[in-house]
PDB file of C-alpha atoms in Angstrom:
ATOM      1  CA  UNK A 786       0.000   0.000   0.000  1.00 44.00           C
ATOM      2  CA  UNK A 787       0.968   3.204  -0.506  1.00 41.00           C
ATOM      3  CA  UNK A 788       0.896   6.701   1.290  1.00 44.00           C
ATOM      4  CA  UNK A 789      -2.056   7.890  -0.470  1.00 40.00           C
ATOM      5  CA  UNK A 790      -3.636   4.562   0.478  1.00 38.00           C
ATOM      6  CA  UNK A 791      -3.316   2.676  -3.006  1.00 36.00           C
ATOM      7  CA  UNK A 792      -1.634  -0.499  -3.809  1.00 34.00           C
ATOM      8  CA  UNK A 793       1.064  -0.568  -6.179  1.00 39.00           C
ATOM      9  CA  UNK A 794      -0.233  -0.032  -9.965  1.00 34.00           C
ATOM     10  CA  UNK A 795       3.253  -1.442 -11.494  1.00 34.00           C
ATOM     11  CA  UNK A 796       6.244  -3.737 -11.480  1.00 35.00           C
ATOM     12  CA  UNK A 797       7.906  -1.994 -14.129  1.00 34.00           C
ATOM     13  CA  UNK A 798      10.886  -0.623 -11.917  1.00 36.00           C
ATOM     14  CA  UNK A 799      14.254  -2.207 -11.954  1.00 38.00           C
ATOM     15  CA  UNK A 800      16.188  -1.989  -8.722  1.00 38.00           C
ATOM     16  CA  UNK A 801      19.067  -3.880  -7.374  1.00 37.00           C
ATOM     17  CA  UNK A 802      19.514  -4.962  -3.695  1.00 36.00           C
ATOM     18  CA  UNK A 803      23.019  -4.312  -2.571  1.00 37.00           C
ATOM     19  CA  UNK A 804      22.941  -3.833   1.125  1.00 35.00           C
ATOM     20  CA  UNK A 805      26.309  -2.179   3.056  1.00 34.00           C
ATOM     21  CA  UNK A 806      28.479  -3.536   0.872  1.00 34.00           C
ATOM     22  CA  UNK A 807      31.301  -0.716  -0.211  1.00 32.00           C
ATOM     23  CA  UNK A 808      30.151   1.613  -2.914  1.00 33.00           C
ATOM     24  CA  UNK A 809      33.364   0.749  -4.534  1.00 34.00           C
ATOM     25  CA  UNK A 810      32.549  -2.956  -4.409  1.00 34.00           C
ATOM     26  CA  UNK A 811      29.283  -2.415  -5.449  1.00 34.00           C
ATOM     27  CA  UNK A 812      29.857  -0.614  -8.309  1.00 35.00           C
ATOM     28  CA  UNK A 813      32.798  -2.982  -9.829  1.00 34.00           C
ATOM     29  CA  UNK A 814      30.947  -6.101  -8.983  1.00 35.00           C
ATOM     30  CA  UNK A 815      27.779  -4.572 -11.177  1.00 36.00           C
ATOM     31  CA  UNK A 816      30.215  -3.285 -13.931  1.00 34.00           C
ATOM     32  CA  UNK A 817      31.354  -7.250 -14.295  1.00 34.00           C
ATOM     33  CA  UNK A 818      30.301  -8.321 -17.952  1.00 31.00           C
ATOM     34  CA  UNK A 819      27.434 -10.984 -17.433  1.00 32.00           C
ATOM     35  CA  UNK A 820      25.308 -13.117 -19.745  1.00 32.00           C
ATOM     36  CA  UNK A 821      21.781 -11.617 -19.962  1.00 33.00           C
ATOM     37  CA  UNK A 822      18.981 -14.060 -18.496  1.00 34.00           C
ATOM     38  CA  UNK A 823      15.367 -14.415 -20.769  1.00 35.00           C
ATOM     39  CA  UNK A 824      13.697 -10.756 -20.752  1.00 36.00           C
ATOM     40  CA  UNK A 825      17.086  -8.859 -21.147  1.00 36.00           C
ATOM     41  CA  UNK A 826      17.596  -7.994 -16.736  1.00 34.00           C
ATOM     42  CA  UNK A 827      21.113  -9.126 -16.140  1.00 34.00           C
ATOM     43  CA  UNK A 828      21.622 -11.617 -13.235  1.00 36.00           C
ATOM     44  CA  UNK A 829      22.240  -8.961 -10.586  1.00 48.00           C
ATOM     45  CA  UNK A 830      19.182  -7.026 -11.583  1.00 53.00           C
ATOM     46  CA  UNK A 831      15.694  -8.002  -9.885  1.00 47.00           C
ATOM     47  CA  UNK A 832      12.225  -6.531  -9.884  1.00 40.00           C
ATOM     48  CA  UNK A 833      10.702  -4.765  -7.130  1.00 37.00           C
ATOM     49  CA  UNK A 834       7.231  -3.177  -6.597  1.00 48.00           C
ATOM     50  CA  UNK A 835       7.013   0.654  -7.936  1.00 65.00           C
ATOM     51  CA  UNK A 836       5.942   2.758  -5.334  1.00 78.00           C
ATOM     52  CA  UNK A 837       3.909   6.102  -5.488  1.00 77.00           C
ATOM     53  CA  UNK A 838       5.220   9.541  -4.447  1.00 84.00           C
ATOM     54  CA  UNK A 839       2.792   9.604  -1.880  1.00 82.00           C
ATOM     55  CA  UNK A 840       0.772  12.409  -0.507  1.00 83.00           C
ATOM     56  CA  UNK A 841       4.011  14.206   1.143  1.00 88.00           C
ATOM     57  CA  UNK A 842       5.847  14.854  -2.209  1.00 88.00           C
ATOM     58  CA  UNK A 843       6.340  18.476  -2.943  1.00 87.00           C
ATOM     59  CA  UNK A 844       8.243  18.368  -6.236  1.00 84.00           C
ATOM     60  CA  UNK A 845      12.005  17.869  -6.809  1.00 82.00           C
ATOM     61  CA  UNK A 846      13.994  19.393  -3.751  1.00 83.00           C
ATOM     62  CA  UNK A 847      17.046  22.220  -3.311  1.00 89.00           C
ATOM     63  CA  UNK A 848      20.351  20.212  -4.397  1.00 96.00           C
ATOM     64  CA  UNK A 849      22.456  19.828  -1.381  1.00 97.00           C
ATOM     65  CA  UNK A 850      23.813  16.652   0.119  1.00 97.00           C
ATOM     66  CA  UNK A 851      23.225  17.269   3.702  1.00 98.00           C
ATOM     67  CA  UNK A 852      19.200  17.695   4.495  1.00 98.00           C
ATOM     68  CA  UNK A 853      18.592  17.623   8.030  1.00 97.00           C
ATOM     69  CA  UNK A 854      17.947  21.439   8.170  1.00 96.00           C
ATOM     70  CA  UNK A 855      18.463  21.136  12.093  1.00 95.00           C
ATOM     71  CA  UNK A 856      16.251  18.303  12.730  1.00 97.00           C
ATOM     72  CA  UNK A 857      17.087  16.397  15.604  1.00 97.00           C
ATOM     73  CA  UNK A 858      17.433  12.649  15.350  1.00 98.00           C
ATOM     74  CA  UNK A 859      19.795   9.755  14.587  1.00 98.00           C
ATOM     75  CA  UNK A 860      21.880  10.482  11.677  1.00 98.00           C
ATOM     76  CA  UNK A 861      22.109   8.631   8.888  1.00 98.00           C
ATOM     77  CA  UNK A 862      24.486   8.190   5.860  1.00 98.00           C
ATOM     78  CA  UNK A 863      22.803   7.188   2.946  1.00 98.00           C
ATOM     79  CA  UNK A 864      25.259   5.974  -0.150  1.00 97.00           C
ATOM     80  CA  UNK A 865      23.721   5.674  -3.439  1.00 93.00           C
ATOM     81  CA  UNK A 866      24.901   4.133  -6.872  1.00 91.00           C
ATOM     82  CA  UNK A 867      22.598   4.470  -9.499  1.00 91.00           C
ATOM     83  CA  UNK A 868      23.282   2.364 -12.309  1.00 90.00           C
ATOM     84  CA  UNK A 869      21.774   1.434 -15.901  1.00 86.00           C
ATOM     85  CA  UNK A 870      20.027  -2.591 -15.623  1.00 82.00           C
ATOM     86  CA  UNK A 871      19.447  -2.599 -18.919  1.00 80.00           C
ATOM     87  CA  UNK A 872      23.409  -2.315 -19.783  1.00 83.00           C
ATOM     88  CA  UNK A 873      25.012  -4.674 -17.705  1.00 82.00           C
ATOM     89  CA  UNK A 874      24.448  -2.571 -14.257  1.00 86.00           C
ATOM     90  CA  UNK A 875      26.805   0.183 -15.801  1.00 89.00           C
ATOM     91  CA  UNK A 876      26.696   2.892 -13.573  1.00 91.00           C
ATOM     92  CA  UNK A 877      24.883   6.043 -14.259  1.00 91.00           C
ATOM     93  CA  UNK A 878      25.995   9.610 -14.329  1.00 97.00           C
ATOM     94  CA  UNK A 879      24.243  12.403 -14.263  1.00 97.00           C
ATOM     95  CA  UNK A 880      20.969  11.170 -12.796  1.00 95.00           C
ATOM     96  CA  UNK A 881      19.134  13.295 -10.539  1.00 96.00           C
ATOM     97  CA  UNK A 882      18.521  11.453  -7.503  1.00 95.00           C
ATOM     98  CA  UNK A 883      15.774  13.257  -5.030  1.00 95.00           C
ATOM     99  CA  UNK A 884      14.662  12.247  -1.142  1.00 97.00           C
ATOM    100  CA  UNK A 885      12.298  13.360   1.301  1.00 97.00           C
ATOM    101  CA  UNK A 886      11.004  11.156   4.386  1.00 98.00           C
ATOM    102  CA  UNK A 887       9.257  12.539   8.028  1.00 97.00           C
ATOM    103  CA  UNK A 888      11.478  13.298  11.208  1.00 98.00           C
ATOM    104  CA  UNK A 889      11.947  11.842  14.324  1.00 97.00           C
ATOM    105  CA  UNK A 890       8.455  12.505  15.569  1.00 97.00           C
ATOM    106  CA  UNK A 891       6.778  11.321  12.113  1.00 96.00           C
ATOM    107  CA  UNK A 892       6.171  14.690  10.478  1.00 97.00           C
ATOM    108  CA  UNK A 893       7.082  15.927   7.008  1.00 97.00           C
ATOM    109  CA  UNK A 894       8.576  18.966   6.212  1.00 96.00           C
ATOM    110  CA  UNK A 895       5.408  21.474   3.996  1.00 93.00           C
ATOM    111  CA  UNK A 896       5.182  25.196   2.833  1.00 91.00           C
ATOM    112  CA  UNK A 897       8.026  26.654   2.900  1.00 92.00           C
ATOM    113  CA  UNK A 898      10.373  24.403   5.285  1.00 94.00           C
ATOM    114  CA  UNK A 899      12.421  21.909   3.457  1.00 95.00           C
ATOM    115  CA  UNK A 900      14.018  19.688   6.176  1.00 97.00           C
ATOM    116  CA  UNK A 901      14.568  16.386   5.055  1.00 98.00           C
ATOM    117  CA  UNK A 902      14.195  17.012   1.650  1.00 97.00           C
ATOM    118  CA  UNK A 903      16.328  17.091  -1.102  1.00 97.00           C
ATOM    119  CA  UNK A 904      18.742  16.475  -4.448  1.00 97.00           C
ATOM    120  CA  UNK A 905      21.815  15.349  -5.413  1.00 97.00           C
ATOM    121  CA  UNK A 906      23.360  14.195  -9.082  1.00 97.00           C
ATOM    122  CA  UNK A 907      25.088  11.395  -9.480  1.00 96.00           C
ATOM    123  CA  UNK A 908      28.948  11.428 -10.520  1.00 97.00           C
ATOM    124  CA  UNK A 909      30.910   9.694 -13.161  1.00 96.00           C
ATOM    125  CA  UNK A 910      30.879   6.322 -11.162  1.00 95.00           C
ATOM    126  CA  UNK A 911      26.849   6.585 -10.302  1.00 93.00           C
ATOM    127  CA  UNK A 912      27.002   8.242  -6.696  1.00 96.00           C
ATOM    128  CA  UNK A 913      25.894  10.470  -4.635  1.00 97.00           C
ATOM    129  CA  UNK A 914      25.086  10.860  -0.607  1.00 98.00           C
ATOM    130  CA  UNK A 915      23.081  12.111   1.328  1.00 98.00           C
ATOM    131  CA  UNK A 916      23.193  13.425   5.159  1.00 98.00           C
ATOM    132  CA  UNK A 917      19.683  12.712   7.078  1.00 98.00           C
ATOM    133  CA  UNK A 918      18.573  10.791   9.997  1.00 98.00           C
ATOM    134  CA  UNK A 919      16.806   7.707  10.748  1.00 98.00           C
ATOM    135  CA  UNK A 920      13.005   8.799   9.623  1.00 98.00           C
ATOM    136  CA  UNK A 921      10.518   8.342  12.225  1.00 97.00           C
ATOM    137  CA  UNK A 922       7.273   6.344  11.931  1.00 95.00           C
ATOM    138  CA  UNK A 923       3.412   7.704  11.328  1.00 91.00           C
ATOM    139  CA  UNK A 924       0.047   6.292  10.295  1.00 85.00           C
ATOM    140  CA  UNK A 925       1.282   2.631  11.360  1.00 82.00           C
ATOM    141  CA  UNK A 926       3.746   2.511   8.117  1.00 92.00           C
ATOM    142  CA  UNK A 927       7.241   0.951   8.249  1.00 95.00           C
ATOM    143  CA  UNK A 928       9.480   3.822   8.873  1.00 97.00           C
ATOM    144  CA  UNK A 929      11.105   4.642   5.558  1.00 97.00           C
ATOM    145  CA  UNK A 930      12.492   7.370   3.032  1.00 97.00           C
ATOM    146  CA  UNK A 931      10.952   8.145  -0.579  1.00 96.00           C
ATOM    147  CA  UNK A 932      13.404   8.341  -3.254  1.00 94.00           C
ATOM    148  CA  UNK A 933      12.628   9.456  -7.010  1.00 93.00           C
ATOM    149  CA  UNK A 934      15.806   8.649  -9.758  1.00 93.00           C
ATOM    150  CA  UNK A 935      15.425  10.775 -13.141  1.00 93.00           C
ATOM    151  CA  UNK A 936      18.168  10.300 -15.568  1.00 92.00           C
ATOM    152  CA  UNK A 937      16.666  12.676 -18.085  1.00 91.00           C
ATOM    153  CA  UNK A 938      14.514  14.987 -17.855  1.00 87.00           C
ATOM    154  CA  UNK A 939      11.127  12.643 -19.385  1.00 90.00           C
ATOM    155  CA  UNK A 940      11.628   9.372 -16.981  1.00 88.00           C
ATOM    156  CA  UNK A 941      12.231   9.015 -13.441  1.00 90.00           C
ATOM    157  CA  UNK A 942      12.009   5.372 -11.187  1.00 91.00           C
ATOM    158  CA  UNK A 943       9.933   6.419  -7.337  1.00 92.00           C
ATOM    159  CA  UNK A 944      10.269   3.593  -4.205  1.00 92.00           C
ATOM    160  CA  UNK A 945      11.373   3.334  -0.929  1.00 93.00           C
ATOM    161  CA  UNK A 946      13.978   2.595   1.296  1.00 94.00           C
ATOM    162  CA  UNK A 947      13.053   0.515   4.515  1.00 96.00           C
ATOM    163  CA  UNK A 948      14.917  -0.632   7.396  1.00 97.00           C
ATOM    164  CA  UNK A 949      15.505  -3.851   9.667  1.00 96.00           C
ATOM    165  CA  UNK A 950      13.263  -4.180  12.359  1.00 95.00           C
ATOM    166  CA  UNK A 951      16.153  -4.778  15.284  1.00 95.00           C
ATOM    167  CA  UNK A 952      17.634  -1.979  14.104  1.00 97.00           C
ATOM    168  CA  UNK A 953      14.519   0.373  14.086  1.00 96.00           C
ATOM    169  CA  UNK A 954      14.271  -0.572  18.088  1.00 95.00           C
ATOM    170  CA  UNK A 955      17.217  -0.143  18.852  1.00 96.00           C
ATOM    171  CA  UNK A 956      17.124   3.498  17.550  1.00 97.00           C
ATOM    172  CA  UNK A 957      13.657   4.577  18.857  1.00 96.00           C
ATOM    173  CA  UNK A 958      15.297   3.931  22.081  1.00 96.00           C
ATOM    174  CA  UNK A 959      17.397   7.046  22.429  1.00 96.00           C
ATOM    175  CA  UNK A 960      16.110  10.068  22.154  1.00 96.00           C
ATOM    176  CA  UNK A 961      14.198  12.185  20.870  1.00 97.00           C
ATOM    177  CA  UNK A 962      12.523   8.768  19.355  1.00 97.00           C
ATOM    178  CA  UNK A 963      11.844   7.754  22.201  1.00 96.00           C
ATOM    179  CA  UNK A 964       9.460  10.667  23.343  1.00 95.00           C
ATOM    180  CA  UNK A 965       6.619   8.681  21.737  1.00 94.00           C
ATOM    181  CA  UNK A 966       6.031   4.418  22.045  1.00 92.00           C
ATOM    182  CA  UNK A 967       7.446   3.437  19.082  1.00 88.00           C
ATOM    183  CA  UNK A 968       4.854   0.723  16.901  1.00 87.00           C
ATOM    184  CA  UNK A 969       5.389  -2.813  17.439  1.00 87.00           C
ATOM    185  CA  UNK A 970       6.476  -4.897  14.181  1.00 89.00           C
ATOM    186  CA  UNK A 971       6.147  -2.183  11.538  1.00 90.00           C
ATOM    187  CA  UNK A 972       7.441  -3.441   8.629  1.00 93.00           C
ATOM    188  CA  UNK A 973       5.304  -6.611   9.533  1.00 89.00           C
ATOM    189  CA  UNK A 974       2.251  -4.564   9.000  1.00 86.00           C
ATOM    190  CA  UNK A 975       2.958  -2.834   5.875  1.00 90.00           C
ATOM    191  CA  UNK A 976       1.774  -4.456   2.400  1.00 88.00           C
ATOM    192  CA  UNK A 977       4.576  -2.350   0.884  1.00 88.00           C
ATOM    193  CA  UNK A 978       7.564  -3.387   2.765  1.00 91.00           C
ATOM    194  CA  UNK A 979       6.256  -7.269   2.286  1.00 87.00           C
ATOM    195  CA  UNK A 980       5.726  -6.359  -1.380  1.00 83.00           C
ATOM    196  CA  UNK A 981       9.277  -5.340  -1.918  1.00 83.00           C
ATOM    197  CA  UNK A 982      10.622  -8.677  -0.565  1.00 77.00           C
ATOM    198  CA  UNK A 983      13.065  -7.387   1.682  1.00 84.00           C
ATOM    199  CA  UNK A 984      14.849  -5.828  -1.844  1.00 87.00           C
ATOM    200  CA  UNK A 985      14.547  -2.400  -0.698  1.00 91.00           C
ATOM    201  CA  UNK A 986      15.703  -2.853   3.376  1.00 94.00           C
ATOM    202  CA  UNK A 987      18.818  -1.252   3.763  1.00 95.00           C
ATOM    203  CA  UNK A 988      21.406  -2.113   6.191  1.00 95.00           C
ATOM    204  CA  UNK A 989      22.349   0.159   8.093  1.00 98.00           C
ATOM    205  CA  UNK A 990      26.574   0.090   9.920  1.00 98.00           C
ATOM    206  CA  UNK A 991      27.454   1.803  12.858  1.00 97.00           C
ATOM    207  CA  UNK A 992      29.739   5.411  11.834  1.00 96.00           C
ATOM    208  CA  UNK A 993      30.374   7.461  14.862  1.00 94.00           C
ATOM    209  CA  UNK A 994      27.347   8.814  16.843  1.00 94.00           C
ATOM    210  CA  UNK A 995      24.966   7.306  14.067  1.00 97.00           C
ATOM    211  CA  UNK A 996      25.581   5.521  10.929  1.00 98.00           C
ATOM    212  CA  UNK A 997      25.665   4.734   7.509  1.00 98.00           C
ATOM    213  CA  UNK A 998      23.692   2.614   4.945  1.00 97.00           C
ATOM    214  CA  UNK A 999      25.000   2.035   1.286  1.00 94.00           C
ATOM    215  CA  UNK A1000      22.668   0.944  -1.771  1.00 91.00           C
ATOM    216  CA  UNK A1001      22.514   0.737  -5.158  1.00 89.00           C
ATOM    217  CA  UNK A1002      19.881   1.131  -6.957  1.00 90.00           C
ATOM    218  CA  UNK A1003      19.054   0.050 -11.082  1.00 86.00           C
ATOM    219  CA  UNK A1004      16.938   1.619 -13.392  1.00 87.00           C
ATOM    220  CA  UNK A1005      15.886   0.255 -16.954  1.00 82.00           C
TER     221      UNK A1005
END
C-alpha cells in the first residue's frame, strides 16, 4: 500500500539490492560483464514493486547533500549508486537522484520548510550521498524514506527505502525517538515493505554517533 492509500499499480521498476556492501565494491561487482537471463535484466538485476510519491511529495527538492535542516534525530548516511540494468548494471551519471522522508516525531517537512528534503546528481561512477537521519514512523507505516531517480529529464524510477526491524528498536530507544512508544512490528504490518521482498531494506553500519547505509539502486 501506498501513502495515499493505493496499492502498487506497477512492477515496471528495476532496482538492485546491494545492502552495506562498499560503494566501490558495489559498483565494480555490477560493472562485471554478465550473460543476460530471458527478458534482457542481467543476473544482478531483480524486480521490485514501484511505489507512489505519496501524498508528502512536494516536487524535486534544493540540491544539497546534507538535508537535516536542524532536525534532531539519529543520523544517517545514505550511499547511493545508481546504475543502468538494462546495460550490464553500468553505472549512471548524471541522474538526478531526489529524497524526502518525516522526522523523528513522524512529520514531514510542507510550505516553505524543506528539512529532510532534497537532491543530489550522481557522478561519473553513479554516486551520490546524502546526510539525514533515521526517519521516524506515522500512520502505522514501516518507517522509511521516498526516493525518485530521473536520468533525463522525461523518466524518473519512485520507491522506498526501509529498514531492519532490530535496528529500528534499537534506535527509537534514544532520544528524541523515544518521546513517543514506538509501533510494534512495523514493517510486519505494511503491504509495501512485504511487497518489496526485503529488496529495498537497507542495512544500516554503525559510523560514529549514528551511521551509515549504502545501496545501489538500477533503473531500466
Amino acid at each position: 500500500m501506498t501513502d495515499d492509500g493505493t496499492y502498487p499499480s506497477s512492477r515496471r521498476a528495476l532496482l538492485l539490492a546491494a545492502g552495506s556492501a562498499s560503494l566501490a565494491a558495489l559498483a565494480a561487482g555490477c560493472a562485471r560483464p554478465a550473460s543476460a537471463p530471458a527478458g534482457g535484466a542481467t543476473p544482478d538485476c531483480v524486480l521490485a514493486v514501484k511505489a507512489g510519491a505519496g501524498p508528502n511529495y512536494a516536487g524535486p527538492g534544493r540540491t544539497r547533500s546534507d538535508v537535516t535542516d536542524g532536525r534532531a534525530g539519529v543520523p544517517l548516511r545514505l550511499e547511493l549508486t545508481v546504475v543502468r540494468a538494462s546495460a550490464g548494471c553500468r553505472p549512471l551519471a548524471g541522474a538526478a537522484v531526489d529524497i524526502w522522508q518525516a522526522d523523528a516525531a513522524g512529520v514531514y517537512s510542507e510550505g516553505r520548510e524543506t528539512y529532510l528534503r532534497g537532491v543530489q546528481v550522481t557522478d561519473g561512477a553513479g554516486r551520490c550521498a546524502f546526510r539525514t537521519i533515521v526517519p521516524g514512523w506515522y500512520a502505522g507505516l514501516a518507517p522509511h524514506i521516498h526516493f525518485t531517480v530521473r536520468p533525463d529529464a522525461g523518466t524518473e524510477t519512485t520507491s522506498q527505502f526501509f529498514l531492519p526491524e532490530e535496528f529500528l528498536r534499537e534506535v527509537y530507544a534514544r532520544q528524541p525517538y523515544a518521546l513517543r512508544k514506538p509501533p510494534r512490528n512495523p514493517n510486519a504490518h505494511d503491504d509495501r515493505y512485504r511487497a518489496a521482498a526485503g529488496t529495498m531494506t537497507l542495512a544500516p553500519v554503525a559510523e560514529g554517533a549514528g551511521y551509515r547505509a549504502a545501496h545501489t539502486v538500477g533503473i531500466a
